[in-house]
Every structure is written in C-alpha cells, then in structure tokens.
PDB file of N, CA and C in Angstrom:
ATOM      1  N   UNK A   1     -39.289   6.333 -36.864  1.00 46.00           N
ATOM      2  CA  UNK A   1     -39.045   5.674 -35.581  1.00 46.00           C
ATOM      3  C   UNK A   1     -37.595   5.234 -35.509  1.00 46.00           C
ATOM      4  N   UNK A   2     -36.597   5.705 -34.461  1.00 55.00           N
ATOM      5  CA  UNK A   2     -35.914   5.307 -33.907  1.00 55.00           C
ATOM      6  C   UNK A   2     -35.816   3.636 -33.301  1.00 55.00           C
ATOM      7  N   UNK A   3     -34.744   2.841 -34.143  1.00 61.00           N
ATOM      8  CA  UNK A   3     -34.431   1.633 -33.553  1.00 61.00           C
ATOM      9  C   UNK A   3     -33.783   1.725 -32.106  1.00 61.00           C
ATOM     10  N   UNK A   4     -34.511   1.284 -31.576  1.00 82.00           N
ATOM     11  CA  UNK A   4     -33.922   0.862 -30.248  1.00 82.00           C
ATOM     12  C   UNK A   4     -33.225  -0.606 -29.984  1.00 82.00           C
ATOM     13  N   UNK A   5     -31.910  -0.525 -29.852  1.00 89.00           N
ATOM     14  CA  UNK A   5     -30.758  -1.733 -29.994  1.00 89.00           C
ATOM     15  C   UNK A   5     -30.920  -2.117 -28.453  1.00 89.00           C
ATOM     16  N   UNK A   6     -31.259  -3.308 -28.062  1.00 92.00           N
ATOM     17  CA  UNK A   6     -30.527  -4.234 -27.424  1.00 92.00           C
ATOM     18  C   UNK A   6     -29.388  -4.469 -26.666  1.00 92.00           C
ATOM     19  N   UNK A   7     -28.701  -4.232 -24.878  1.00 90.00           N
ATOM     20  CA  UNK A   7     -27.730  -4.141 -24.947  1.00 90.00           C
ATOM     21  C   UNK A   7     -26.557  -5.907 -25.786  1.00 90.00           C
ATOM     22  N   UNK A   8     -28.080  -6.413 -25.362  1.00 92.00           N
ATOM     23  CA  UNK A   8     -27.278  -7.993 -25.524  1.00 92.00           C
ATOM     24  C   UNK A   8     -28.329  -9.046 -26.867  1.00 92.00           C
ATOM     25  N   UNK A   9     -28.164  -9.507 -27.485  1.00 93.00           N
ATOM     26  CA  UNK A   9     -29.406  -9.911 -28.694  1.00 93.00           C
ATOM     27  C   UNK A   9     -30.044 -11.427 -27.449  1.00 93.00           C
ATOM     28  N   UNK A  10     -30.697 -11.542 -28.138  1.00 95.00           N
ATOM     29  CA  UNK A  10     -31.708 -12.649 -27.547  1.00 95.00           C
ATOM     30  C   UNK A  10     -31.936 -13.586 -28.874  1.00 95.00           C
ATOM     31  N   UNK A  11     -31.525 -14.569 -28.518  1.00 94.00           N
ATOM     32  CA  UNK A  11     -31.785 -15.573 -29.395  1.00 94.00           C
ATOM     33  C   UNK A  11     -33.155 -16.943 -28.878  1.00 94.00           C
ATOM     34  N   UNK A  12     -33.940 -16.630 -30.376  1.00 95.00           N
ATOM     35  CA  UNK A  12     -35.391 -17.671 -30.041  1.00 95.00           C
ATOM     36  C   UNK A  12     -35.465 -18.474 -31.238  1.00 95.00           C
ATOM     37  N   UNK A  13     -36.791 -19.158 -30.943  1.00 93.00           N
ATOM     38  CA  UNK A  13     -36.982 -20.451 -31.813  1.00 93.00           C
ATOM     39  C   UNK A  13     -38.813 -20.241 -31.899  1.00 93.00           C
ATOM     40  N   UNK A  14     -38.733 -19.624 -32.447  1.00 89.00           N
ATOM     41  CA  UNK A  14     -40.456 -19.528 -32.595  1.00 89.00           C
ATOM     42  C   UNK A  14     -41.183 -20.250 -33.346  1.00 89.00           C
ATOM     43  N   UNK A  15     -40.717 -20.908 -34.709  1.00 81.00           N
ATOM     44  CA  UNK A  15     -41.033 -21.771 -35.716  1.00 81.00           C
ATOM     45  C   UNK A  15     -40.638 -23.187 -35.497  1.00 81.00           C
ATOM     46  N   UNK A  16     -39.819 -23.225 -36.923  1.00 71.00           N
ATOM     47  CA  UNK A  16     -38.777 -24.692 -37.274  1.00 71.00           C
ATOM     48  C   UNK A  16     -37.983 -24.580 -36.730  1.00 71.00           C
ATOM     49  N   UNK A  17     -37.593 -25.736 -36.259  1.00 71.00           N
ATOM     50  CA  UNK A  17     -36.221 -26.272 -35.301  1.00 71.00           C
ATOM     51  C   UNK A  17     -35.166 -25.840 -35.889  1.00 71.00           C
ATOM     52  N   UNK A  18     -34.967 -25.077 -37.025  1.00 73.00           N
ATOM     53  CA  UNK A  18     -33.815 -25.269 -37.714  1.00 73.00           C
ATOM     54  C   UNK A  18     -33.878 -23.675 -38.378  1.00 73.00           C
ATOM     55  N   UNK A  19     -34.650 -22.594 -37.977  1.00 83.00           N
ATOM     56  CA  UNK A  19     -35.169 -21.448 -38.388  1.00 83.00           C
ATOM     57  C   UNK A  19     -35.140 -20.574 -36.826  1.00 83.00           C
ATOM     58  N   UNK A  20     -33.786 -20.573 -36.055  1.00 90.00           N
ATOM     59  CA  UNK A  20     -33.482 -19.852 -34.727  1.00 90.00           C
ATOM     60  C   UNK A  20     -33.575 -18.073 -35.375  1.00 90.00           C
ATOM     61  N   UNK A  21     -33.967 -17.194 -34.244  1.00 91.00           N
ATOM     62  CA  UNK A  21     -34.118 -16.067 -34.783  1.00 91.00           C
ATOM     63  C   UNK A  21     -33.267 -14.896 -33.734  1.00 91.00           C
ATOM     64  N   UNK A  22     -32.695 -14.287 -34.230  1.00 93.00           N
ATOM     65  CA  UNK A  22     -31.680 -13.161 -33.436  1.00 93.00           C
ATOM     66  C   UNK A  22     -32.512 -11.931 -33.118  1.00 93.00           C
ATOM     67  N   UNK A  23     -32.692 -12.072 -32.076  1.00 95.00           N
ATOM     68  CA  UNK A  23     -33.383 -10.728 -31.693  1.00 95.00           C
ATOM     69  C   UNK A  23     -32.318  -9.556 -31.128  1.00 95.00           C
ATOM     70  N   UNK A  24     -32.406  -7.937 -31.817  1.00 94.00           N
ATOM     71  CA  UNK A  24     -31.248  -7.233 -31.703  1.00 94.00           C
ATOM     72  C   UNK A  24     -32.094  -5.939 -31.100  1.00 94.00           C
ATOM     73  N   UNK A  25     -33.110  -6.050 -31.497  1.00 95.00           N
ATOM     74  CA  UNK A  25     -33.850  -4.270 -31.255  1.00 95.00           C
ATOM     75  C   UNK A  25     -35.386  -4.783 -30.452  1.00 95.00           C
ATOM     76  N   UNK A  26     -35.936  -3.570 -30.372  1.00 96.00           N
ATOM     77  CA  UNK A  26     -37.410  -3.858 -29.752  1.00 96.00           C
ATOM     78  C   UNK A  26     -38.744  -4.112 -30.954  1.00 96.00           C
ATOM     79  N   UNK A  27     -37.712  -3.168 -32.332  1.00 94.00           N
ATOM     80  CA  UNK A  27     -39.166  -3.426 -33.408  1.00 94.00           C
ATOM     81  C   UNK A  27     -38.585  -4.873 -33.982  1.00 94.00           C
ATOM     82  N   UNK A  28     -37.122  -5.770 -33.656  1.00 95.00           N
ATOM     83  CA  UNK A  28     -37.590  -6.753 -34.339  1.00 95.00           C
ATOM     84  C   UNK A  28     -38.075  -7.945 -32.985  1.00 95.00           C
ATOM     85  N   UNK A  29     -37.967  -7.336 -31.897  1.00 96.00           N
ATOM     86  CA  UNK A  29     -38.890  -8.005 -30.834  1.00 96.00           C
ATOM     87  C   UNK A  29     -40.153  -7.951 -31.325  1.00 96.00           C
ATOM     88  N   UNK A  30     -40.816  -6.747 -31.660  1.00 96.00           N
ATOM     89  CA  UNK A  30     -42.512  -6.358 -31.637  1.00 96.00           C
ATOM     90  C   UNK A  30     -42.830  -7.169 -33.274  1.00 96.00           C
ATOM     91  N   UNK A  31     -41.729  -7.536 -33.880  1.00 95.00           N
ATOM     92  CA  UNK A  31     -41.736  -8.174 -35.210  1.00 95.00           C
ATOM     93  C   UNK A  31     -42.356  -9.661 -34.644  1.00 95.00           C
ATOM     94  N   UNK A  32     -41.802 -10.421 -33.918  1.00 95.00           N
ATOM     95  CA  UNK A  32     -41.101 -11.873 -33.774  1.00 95.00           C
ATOM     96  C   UNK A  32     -42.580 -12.025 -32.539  1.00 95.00           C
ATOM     97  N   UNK A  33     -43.038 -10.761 -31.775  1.00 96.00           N
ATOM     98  CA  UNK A  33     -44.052 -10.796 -31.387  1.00 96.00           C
ATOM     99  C   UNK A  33     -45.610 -10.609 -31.774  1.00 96.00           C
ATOM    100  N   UNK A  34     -45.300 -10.323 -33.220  1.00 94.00           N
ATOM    101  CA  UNK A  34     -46.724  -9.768 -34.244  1.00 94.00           C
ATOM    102  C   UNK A  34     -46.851 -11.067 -34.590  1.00 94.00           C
ATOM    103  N   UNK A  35     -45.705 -11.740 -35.523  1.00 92.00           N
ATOM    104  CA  UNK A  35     -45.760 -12.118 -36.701  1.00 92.00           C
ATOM    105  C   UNK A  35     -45.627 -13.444 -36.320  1.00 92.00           C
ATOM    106  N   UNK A  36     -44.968 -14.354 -35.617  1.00 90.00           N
ATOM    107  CA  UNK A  36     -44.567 -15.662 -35.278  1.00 90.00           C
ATOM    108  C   UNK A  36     -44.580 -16.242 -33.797  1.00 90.00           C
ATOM    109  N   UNK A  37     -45.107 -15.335 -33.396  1.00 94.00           N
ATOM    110  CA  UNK A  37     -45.482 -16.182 -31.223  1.00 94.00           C
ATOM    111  C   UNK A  37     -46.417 -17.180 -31.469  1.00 94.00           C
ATOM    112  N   UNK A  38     -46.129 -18.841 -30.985  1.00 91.00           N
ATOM    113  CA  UNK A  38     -46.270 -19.719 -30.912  1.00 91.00           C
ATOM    114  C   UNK A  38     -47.462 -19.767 -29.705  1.00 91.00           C
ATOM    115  N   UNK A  39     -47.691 -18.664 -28.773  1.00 85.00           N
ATOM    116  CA  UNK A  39     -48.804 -18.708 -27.886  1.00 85.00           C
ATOM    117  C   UNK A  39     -49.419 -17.311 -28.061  1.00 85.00           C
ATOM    118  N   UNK A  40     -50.333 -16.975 -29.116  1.00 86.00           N
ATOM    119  CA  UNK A  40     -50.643 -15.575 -29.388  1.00 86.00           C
ATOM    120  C   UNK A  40     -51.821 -15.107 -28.383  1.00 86.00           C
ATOM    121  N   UNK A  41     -51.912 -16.130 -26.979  1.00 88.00           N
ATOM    122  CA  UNK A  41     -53.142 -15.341 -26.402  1.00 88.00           C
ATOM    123  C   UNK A  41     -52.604 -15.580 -24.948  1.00 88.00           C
ATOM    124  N   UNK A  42     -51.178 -15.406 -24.762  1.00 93.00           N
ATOM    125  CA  UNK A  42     -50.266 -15.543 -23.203  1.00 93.00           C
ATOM    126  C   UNK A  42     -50.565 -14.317 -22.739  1.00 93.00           C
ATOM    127  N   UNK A  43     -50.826 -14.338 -21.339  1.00 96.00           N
ATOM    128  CA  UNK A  43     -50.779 -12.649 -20.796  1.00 96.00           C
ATOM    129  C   UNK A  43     -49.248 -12.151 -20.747  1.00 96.00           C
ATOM    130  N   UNK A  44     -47.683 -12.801 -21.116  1.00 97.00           N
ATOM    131  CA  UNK A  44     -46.775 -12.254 -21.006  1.00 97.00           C
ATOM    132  C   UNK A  44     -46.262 -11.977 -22.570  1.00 97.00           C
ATOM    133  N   UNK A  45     -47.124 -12.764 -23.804  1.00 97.00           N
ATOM    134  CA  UNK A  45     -47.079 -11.932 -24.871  1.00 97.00           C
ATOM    135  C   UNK A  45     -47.621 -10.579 -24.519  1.00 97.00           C
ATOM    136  N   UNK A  46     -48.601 -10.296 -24.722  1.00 97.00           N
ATOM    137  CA  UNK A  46     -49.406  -9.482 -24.117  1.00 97.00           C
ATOM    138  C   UNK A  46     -48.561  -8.291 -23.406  1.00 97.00           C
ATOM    139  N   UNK A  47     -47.991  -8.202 -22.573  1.00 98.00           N
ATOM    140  CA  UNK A  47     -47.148  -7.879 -21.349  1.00 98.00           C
ATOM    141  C   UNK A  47     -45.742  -7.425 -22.403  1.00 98.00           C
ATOM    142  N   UNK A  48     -45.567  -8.196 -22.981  1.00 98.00           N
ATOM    143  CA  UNK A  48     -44.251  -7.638 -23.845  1.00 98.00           C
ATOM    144  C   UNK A  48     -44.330  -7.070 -24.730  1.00 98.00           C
ATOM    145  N   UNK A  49     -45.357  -7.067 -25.744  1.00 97.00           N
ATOM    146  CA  UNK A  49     -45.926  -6.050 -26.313  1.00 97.00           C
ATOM    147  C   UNK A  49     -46.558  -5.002 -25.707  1.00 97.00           C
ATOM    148  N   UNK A  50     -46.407  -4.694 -25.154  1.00 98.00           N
ATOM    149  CA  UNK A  50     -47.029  -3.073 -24.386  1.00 98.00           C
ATOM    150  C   UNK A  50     -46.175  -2.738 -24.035  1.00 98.00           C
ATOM    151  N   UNK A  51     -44.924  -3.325 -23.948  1.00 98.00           N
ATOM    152  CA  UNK A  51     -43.444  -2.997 -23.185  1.00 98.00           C
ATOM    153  C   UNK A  51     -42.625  -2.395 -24.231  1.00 98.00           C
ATOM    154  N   UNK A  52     -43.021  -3.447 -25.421  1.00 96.00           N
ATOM    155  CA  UNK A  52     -42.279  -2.950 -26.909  1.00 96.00           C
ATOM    156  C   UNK A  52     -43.110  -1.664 -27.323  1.00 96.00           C
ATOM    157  N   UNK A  53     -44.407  -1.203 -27.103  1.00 96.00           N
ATOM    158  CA  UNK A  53     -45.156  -0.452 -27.575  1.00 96.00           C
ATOM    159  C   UNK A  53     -44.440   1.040 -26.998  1.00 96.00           C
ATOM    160  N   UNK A  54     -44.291   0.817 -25.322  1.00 96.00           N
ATOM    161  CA  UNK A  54     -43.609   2.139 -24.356  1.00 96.00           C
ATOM    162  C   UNK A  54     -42.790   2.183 -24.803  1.00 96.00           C
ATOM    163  N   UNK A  55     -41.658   1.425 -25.146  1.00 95.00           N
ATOM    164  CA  UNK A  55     -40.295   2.206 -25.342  1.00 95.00           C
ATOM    165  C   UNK A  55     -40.596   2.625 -26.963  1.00 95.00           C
ATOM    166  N   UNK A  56     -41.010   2.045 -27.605  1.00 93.00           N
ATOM    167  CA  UNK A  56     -41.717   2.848 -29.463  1.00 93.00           C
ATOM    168  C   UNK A  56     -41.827   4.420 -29.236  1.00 93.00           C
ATOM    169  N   UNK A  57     -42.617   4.538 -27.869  1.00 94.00           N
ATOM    170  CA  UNK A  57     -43.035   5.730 -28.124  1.00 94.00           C
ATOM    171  C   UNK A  57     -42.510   6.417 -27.243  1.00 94.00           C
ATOM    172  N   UNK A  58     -41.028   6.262 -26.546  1.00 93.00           N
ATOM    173  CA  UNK A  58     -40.115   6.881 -25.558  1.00 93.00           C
ATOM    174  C   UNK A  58     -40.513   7.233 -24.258  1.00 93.00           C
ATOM    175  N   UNK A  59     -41.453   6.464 -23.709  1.00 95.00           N
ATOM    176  CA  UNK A  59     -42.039   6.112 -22.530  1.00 95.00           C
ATOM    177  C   UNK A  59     -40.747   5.293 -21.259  1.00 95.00           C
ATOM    178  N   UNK A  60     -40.290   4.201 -21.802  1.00 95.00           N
ATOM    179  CA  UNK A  60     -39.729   3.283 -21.451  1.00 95.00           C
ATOM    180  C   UNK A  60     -38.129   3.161 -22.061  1.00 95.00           C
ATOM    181  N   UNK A  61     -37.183   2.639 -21.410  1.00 95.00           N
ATOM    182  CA  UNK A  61     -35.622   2.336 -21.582  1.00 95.00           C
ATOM    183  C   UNK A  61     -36.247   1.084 -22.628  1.00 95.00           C
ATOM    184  N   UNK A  62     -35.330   0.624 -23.632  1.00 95.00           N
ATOM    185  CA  UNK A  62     -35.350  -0.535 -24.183  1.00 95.00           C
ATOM    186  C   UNK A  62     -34.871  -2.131 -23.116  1.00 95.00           C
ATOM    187  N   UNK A  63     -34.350  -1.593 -22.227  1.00 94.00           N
ATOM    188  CA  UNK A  63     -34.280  -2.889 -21.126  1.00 94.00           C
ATOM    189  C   UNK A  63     -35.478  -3.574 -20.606  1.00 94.00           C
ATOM    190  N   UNK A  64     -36.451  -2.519 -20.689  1.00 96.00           N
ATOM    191  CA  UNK A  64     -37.980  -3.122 -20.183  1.00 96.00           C
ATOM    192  C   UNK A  64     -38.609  -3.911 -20.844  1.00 96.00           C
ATOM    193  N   UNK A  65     -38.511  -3.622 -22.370  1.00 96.00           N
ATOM    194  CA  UNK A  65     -38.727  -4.465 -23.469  1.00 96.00           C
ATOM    195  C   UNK A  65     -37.638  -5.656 -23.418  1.00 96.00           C
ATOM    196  N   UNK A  66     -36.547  -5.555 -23.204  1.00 96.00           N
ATOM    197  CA  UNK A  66     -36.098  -6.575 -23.924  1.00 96.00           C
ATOM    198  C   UNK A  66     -36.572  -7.709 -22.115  1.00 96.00           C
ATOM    199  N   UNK A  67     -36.676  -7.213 -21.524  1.00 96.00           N
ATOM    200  CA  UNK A  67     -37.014  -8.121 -19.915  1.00 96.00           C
ATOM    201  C   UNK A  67     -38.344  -8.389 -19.996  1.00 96.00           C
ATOM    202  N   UNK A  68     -38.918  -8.042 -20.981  1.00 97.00           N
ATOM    203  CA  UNK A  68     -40.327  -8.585 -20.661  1.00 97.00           C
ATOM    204  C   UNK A  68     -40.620  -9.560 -22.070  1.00 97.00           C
ATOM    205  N   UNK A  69     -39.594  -9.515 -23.057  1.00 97.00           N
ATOM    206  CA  UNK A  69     -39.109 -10.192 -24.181  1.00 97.00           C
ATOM    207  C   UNK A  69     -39.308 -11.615 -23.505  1.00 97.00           C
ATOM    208  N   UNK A  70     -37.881 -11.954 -22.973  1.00 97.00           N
ATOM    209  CA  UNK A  70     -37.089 -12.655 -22.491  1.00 97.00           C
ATOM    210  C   UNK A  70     -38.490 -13.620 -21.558  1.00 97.00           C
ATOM    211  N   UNK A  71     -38.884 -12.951 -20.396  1.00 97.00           N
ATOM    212  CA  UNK A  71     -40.237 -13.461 -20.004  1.00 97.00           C
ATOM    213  C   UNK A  71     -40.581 -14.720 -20.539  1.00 97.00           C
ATOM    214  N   UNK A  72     -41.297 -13.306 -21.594  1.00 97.00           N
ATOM    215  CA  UNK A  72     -42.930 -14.487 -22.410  1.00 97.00           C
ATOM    216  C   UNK A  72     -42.159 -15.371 -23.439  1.00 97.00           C
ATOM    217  N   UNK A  73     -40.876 -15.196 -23.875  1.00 96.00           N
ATOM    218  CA  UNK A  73     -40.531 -16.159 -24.441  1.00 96.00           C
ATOM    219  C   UNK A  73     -39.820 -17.464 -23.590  1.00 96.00           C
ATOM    220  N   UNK A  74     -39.309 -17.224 -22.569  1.00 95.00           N
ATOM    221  CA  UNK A  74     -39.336 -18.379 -21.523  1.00 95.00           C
ATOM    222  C   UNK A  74     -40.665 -19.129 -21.439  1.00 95.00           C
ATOM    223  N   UNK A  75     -41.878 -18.503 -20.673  1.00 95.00           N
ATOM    224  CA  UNK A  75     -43.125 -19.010 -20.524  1.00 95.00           C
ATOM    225  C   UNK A  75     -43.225 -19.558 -22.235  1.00 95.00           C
ATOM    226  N   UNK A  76     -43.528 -19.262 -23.350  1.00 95.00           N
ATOM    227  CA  UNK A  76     -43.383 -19.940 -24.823  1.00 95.00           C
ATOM    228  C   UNK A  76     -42.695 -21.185 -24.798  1.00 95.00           C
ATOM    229  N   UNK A  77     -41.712 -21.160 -24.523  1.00 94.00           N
ATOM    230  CA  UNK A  77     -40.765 -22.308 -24.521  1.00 94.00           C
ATOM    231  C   UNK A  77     -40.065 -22.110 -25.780  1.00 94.00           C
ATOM    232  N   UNK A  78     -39.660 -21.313 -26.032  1.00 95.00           N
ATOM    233  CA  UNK A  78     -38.980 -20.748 -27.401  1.00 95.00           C
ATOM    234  C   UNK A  78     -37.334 -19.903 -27.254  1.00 95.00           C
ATOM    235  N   UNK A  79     -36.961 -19.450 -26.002  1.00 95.00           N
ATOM    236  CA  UNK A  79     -35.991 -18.925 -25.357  1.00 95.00           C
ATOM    237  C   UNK A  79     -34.797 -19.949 -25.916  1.00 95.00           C
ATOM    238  N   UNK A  80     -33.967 -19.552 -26.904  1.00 93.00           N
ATOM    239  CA  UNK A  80     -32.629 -19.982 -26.602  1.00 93.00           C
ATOM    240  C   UNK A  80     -31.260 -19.843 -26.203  1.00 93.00           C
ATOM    241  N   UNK A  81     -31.587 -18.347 -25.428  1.00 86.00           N
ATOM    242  CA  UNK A  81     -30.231 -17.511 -25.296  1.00 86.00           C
ATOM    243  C   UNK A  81     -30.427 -16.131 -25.616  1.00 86.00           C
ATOM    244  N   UNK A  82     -30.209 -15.861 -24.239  1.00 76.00           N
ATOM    245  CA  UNK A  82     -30.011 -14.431 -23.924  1.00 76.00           C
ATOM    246  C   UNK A  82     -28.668 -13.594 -24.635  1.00 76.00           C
ATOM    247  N   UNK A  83     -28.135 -14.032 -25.096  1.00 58.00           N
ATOM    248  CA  UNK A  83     -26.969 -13.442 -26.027  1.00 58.00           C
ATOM    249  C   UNK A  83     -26.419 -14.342 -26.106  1.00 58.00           C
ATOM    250  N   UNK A  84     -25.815 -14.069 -27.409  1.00 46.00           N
ATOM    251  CA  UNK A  84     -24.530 -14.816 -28.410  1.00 46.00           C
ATOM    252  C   UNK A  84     -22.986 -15.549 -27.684  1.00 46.00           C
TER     253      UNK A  84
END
C-alpha cells in the first residue's frame, strides 16, 4: 500500500494533554482512528474511516480523507490544528 501524504498535517490530541499527535498521511489518520478515538461510536468517526478506507483502495483523492479527518475530530474535541 501506497502512503498517501497529506497536503497539510493535522495536528490532534486524542489522549494526554501532553501526548499531541501529527497527522501526515491517511494510514496514520486510519491509525489515530483504529487505535486512540476518544468517541469510538461517532457517526463522523465512522464517516472518516470509510473515507480513509476509499482513498486505501484508490477510490478517493486523499483530501476526502483528510476533510472528513478534520470533521470527526472537531465533533471529538481533539482538533488542534490543521497544519503546523
């Protein structure tokens, strides 16, 4: 599988206050969305993972993913910046 980069990283807070996480691609989106979402039963988790899933499988531009990223991590309350 082809990494799909990010034009801009997304920076979140999914854990510890003090443990911020750089999001650069869609598999370490679909990472940060497996492994550490703070609301694992949101319909815009949900929604962003199927977004990360299309562009995986060259369905989708990586912009769709990273916009539907951005989303459910707003609704989370975990969003700290859309780029660096």
């Amino acid at each position: 599988m082809r990494t799909r980069r990010f034009r801009k990283p997304i920076v979140v807070q999914p854990g510890r206050i003090d443990r911020d996480r750089v999001v650069l691609s869609v598999s370490d989106a679909a990472e940060v969305l497996l492994r550490d979402w703070p609301t694992p039963t949101s319909k815009t988790r949900l929604a962003a993972m199927a977004a990360c899933l299309a562009v995986i499988r060259g369905e989708k531009p990586p912009r769709v993913a990273r916009q539907a990223f951005i989303v459910a991590a707003k609704d989370a309350r975990i969003l700290l910046g859309e780029q660096i």
